[in-house]
Short mmCIF file of C-alpha atoms in Angstrom, two decimals:
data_model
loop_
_atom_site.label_atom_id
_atom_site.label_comp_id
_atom_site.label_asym_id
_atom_site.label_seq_id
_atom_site.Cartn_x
_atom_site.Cartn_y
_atom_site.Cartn_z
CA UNK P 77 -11.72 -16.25 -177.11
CA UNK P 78 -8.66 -18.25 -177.63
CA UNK P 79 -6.21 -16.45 -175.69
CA UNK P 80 -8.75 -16.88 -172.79
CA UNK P 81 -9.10 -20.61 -172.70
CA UNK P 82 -4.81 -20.83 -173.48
CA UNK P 83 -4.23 -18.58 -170.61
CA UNK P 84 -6.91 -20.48 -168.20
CA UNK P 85 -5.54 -23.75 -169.62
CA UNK P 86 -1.32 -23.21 -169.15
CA UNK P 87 -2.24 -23.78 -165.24
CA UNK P 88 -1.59 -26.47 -164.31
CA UNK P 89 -3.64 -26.70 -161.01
CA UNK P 90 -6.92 -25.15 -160.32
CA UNK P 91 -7.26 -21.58 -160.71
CA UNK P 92 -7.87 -19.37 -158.03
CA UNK P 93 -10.44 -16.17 -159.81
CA UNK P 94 -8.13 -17.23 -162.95
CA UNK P 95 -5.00 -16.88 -160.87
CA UNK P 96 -2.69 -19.75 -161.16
CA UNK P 97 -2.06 -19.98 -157.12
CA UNK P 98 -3.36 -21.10 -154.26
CA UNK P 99 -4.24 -19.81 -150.56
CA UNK P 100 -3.60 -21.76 -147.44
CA UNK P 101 -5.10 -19.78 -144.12
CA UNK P 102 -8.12 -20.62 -141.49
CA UNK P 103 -11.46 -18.61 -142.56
CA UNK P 104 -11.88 -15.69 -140.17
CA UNK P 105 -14.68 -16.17 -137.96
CA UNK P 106 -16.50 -13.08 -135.69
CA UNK P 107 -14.61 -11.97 -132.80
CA UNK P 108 -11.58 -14.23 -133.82
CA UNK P 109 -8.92 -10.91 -133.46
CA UNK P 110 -10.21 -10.20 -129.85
CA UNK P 111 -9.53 -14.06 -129.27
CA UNK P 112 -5.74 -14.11 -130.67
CA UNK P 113 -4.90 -11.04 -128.42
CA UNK P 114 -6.20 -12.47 -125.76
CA UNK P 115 -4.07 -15.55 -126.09
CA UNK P 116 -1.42 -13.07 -126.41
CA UNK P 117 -1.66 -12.08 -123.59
CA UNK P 118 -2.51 -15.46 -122.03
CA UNK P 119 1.12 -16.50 -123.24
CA UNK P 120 2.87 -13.58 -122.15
CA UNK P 121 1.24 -13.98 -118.53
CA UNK P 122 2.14 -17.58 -118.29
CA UNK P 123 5.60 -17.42 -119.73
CA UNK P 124 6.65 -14.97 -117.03
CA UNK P 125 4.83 -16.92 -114.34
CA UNK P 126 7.04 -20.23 -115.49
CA UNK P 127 10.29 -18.09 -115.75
CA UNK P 128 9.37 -16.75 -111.93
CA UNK P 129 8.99 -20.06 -110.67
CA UNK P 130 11.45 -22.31 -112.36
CA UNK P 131 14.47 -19.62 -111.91
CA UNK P 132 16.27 -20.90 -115.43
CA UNK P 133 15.01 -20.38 -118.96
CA UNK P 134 14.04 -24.20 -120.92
CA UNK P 135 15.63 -24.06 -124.72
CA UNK P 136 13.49 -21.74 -126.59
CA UNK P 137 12.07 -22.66 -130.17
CA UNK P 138 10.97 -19.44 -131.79
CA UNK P 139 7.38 -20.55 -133.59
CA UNK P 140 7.83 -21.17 -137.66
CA UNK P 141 5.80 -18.09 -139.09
CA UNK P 142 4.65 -14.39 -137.22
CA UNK P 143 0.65 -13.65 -137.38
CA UNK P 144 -2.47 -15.64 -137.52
CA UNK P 145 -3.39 -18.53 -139.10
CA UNK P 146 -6.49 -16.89 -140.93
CA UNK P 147 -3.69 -14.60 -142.46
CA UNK P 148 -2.88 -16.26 -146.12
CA UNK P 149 0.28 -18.03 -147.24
CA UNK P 150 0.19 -17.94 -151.23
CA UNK P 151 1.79 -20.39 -153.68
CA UNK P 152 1.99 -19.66 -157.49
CA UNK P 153 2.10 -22.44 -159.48
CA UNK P 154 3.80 -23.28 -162.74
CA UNK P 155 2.18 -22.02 -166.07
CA UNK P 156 3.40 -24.66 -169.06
CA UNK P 157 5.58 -22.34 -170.99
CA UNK P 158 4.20 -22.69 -174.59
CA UNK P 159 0.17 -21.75 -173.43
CA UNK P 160 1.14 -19.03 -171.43
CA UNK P 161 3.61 -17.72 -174.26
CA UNK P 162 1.03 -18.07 -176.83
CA UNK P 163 -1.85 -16.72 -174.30
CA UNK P 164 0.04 -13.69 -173.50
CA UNK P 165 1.26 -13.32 -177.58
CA UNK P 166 -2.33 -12.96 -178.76
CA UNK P 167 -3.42 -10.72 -175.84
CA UNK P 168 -0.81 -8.13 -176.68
CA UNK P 169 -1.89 -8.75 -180.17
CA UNK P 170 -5.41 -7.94 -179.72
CA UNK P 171 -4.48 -5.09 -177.25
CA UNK P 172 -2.70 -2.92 -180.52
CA UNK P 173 -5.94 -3.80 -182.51
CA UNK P 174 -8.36 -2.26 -180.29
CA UNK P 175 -5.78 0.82 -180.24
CA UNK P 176 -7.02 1.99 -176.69
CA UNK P 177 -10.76 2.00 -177.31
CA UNK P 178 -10.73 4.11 -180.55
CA UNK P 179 -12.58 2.19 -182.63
CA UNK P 180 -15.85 2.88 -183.91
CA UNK P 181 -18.98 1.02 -183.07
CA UNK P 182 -22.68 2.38 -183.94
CA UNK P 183 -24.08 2.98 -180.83
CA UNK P 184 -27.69 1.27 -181.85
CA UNK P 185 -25.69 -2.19 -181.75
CA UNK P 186 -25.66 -2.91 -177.68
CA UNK P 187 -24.23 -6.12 -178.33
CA UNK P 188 -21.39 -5.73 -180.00
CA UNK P 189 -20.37 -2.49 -177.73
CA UNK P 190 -20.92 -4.94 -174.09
CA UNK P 191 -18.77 -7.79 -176.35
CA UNK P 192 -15.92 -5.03 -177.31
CA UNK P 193 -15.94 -3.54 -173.49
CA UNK P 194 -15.50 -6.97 -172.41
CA UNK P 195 -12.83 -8.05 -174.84
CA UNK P 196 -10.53 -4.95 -173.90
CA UNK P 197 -11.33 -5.10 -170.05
CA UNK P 198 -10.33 -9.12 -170.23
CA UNK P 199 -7.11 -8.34 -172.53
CA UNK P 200 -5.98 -5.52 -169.71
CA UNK P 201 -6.34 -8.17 -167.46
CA UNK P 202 -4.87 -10.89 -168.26
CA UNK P 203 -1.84 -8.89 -169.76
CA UNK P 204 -1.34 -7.72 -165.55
CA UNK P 205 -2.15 -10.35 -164.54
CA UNK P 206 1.09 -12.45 -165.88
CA UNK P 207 3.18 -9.40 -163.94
CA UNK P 208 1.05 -10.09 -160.91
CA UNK P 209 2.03 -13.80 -160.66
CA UNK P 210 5.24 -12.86 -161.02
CA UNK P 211 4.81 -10.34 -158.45
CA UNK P 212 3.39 -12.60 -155.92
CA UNK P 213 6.59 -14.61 -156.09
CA UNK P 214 8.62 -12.08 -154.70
CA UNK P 215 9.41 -13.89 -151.54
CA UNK P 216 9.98 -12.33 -147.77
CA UNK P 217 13.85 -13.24 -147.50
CA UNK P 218 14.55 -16.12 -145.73
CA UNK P 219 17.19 -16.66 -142.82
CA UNK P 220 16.73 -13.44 -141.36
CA UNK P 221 18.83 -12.84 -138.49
CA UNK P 222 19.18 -9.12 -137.16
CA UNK P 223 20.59 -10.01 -133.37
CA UNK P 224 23.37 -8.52 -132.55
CA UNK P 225 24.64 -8.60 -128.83
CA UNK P 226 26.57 -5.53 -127.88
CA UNK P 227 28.28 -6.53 -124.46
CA UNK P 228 30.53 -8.65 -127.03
CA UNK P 229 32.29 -5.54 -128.09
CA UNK P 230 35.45 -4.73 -127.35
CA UNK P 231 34.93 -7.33 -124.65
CA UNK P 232 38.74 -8.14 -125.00
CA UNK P 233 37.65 -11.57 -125.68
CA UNK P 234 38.86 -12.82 -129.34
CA UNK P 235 36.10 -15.50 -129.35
CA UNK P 236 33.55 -12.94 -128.16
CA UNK P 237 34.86 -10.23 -130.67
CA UNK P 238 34.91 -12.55 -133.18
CA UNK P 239 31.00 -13.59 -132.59
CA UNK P 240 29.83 -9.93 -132.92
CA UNK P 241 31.74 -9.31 -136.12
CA UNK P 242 29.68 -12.44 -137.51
CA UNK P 243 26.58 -10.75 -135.76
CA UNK P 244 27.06 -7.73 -137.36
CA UNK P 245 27.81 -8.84 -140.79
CA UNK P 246 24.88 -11.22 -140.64
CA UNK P 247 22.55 -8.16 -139.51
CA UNK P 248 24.03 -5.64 -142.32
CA UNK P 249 23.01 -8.74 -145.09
CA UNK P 250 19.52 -9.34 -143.62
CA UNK P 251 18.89 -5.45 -143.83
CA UNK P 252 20.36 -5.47 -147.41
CA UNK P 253 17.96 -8.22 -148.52
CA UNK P 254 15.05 -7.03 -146.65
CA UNK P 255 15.34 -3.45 -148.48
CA UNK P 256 15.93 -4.99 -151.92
CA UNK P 257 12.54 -7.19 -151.25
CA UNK P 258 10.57 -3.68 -150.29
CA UNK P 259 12.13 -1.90 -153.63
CA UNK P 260 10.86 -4.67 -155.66
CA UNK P 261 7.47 -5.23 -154.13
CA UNK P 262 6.80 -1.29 -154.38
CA UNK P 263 8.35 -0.77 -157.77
CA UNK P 264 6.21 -3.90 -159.06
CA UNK P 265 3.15 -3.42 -157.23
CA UNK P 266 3.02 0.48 -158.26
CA UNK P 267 2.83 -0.85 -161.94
CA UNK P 268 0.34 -3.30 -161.51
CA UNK P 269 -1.94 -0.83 -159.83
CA UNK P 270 -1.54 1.57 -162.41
CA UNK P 271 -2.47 -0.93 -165.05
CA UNK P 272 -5.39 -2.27 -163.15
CA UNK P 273 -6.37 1.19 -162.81
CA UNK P 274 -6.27 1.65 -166.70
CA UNK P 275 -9.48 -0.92 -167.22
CA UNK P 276 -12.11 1.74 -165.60
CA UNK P 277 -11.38 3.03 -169.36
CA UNK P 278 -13.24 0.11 -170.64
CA UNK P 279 -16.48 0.35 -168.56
CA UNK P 280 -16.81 -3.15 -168.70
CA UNK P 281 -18.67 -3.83 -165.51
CA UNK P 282 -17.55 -7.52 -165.11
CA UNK P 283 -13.43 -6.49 -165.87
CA UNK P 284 -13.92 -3.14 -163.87
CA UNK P 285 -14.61 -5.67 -160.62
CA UNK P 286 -12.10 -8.23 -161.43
CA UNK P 287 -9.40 -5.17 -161.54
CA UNK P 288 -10.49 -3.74 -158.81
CA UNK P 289 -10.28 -6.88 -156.85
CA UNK P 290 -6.73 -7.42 -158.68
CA UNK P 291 -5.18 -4.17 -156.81
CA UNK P 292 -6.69 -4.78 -153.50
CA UNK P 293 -5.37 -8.47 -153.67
CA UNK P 294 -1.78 -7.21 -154.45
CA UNK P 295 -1.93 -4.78 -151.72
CA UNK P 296 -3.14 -7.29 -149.16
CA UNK P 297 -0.88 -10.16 -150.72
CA UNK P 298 1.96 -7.69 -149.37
CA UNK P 299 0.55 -6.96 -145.97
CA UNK P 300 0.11 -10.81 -145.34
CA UNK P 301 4.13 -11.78 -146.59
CA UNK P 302 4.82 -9.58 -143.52
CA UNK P 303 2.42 -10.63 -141.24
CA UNK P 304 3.20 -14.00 -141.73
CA UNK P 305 7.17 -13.70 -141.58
CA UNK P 306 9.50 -16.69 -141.10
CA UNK P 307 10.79 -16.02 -137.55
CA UNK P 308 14.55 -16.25 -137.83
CA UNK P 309 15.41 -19.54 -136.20
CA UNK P 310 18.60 -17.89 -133.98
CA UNK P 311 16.32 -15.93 -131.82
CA UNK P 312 16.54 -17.14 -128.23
CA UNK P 313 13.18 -15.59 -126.21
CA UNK P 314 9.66 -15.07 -126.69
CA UNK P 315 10.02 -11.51 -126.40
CA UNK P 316 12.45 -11.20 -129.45
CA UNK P 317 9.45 -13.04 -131.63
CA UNK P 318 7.16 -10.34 -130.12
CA UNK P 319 9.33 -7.39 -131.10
CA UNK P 320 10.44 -8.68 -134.82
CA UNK P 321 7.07 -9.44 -135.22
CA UNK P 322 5.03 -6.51 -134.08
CA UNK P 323 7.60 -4.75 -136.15
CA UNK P 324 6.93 -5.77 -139.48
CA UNK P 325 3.45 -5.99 -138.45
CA UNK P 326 3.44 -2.24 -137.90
CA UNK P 327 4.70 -1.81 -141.56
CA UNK P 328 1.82 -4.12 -142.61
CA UNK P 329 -0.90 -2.53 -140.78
CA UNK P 330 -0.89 0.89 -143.51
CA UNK P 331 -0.74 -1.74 -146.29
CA UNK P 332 -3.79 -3.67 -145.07
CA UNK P 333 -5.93 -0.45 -144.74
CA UNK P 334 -5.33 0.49 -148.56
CA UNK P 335 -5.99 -3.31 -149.01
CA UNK P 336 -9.49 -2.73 -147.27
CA UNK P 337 -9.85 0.41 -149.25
CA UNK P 338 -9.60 -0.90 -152.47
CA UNK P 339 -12.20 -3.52 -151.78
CA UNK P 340 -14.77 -1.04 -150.44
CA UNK P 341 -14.31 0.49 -153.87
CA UNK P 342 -14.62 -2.78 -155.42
CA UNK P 343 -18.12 -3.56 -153.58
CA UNK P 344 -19.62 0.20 -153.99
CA UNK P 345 -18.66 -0.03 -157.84
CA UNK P 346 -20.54 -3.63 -157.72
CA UNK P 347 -23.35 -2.06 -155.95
CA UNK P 348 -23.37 1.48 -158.29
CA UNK P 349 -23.32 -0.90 -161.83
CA UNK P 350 -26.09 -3.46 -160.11
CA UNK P 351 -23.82 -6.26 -161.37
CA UNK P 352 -22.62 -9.31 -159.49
CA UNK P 353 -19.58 -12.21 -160.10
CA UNK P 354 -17.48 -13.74 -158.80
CA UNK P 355 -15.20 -10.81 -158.43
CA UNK P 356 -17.46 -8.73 -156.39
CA UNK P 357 -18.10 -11.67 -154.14
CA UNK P 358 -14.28 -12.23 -153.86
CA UNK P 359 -14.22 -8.75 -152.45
CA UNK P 360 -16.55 -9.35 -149.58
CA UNK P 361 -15.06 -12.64 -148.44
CA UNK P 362 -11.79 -10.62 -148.58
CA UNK P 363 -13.17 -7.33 -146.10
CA UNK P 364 -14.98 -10.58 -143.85
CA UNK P 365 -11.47 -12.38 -144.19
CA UNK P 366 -9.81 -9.36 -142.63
CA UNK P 367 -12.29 -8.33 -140.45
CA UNK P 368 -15.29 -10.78 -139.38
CA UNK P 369 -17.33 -8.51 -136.83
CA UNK P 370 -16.92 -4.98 -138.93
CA UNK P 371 -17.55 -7.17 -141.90
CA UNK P 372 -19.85 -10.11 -141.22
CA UNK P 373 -20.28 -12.85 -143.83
CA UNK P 374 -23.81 -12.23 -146.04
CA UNK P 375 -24.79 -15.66 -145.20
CA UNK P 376 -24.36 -14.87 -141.42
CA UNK P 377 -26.96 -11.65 -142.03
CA UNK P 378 -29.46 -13.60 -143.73
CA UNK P 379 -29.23 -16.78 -143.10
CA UNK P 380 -28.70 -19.93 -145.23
CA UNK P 381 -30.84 -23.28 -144.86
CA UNK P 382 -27.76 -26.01 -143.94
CA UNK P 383 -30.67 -28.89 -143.17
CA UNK P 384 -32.98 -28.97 -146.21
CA UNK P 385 -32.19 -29.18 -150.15
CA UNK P 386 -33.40 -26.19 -152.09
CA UNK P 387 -35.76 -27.69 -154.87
CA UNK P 388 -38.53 -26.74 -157.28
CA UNK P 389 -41.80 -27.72 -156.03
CA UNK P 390 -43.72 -29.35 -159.12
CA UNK P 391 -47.71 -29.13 -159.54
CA UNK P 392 -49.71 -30.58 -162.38
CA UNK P 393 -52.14 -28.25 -164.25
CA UNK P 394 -55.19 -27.47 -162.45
CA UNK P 395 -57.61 -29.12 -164.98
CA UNK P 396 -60.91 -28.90 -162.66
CA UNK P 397 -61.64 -25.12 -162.12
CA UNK P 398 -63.50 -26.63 -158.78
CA UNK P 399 -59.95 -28.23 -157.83
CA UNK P 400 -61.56 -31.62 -158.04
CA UNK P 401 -64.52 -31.20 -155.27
CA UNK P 402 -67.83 -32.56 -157.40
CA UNK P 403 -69.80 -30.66 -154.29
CA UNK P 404 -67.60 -27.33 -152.78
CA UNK P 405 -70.39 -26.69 -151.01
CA UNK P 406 -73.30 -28.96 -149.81
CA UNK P 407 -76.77 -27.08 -149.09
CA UNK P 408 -78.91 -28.75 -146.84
CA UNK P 409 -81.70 -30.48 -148.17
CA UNK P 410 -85.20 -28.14 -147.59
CA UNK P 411 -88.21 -30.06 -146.35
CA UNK P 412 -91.95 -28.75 -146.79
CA UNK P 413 -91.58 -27.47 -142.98
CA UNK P 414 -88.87 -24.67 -144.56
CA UNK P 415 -90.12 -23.68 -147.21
CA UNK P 416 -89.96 -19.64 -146.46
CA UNK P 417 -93.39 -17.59 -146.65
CA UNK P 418 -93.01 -15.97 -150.41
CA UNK P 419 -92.48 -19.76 -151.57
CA UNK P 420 -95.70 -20.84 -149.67
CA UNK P 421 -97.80 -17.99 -151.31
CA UNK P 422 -96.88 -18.43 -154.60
CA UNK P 423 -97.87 -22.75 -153.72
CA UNK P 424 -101.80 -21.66 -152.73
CA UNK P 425 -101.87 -19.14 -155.70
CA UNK P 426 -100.89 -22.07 -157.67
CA UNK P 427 -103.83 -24.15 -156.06
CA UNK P 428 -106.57 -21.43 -156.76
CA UNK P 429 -105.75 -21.12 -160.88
CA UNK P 430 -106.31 -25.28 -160.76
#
């Protein structure tokens, strides 16, 4: 279809499951979460022996991000204006033709029915799709800064009263932005679920996956923006990282759960239609991705050779029904001594008639 290759083809970098963005995290390996709490921990033990023992607090430099590495940072890239126009013209055009699935098809002609589920399930798509790059560039605000020291009020101090009227303004403008990101993430994510949702219509078994893999990506592409946070540069101590971290991280938490929901749905549909692609597949990375011991890797369950090449072992035709072996199987050569008894009677009988 033509609107399929312009759409794939206005990216400018390699597509990601025919998402124009890429992914930068560490792959999630078994027992990995039990690991970063326990360096946690580790931290929090040693920071507060080093604070015991030196007396003084050394500059603090709050880290650059909250969460774990294996937790994904996502970059859209640019779609050249004139295929994704065009893409996106003809797939709106082609979704008023098929007029929501009304249109008759004899029922006799499996063909054509898989190629018009699959032509409907692909236009839903691909229309969301173009909202869901747009959604995933929703940024968490920047510059954050919510610290606000209360022994500076009414202190009687100009300098110091002055310094917590610059706190509090700065913490009433972080709040503002942070709300106005949540309104548009929910407002925006809300409609691409619902369209997502609308391609079960279709029963296309291929576009039924890759929607169902579209919602719980947009619900986990939230969760991780707050998991992996920019930590606002003013904050002086470890322990303000760990609160305005574990904060958002307890908003993300709920988020992640619907995330894993909605690719258990995604795998049981795969497993109820008996059909596998790359969409399905995305799914299970995704549940190992999140968690690696609930949800080991297939490869670590079965096993894949890493030290031989697969390869098609080629035989000629058999030509010799004896496999080439003039003798299979050599008899050992009688002498008059073994000749057995009937043989022997039937030799003197012989001698008699002559």
């Amino acid at each position: 279809m033509i609107a399929q290759i312009d759409w794939r083809r206005s990216c400018e970098e390699p597509l990601l499951y025919d998402s124009c963005i890429s992914v930068k995290r560490k792959k999630s390996i078994s027992g990995v979460e039990e690991i970063e709490k326990r360096k946690k921990l580790e931290e929090q033990a040693k920071k507060a022996k080093e604070d015991e023992e030196e007396g003084e607090k050394k500059r603090f430099r709050p880290p650059k991000h909250c969460g774990s590495a294996t937790q994904g940072i996502v970059t859209v890239h640019r779609r050249g204006k004139k295929r994704r126009e065009a893409a996106q013209s003809r797939l709106k055009s082609i979704s008023k033709m098929l007029k929501g699935g009304k249109i008759d098809i004899p029922a006799d002609d499996v063909k054509r029915v898989e190629d018009f589920k699959n032509a409907w399930g692909m236009t839903l798509v691909y229309i969301a799709d173009q909202k869901y790059e747009e959604y995933l560039t929703i940024e968490m605000p920047e510059g954050l800064d919510f610290v606000v020291e209360d022994y500076l009020k009414d202190s009687g101090v100009p300098a110091w009263e002055k310094k917590y009227a610059e706190q509090v303004k700065k913490a009433e403008d972080s709040k503002k932005r942070v709300g106005e990101f949540f309104d548009k993430k929910f407002k925006l994510g809300g409609e691409l679920q619902a369209e997502y949702a609308a391609v079960k219509e279709t029963v296309s078994p291929y576009w039924v996956l890759a929607a169902a893999a579209r919602t719980a990506s947009v619900l986990q592409n939230f969760a991780d923006q707050l998991y992996r946070a920019e930590v606002p540069a003013d904050f002086r101590t470890q322990e303000q990282v760990w609160a305005y971290c574990d904060a958002l991280a307890d908003i993300a938490d709920p988020v992640q759960n619907q995330a894993l929901e909605a690719y258990t749905y995604c795998v049981e549909r795969s497993t109820e239609f008996q059909f596998f692609n790359e969409f399905s597949r995305l799914c299970e990375e995704e549940m190992q991705q999140r968690d690696a011991t609930k949800y080991p890797a297939t490869n670590e369950l079965f096993g894949v050779s890493i030290y031989t090449a697969s390869r098609i072992e080629r035989v000629g035709v058999l030509e010799d029904p004896l496999g080439g072996r003039l003798n299979p199987v050599k008899r050992k050569k009688e002498t008059a001594g073994d000749a057995k008894p009937e043989d022997k009677a039937d030799d003197k009988a012989k001698d008699e008639d002559n």
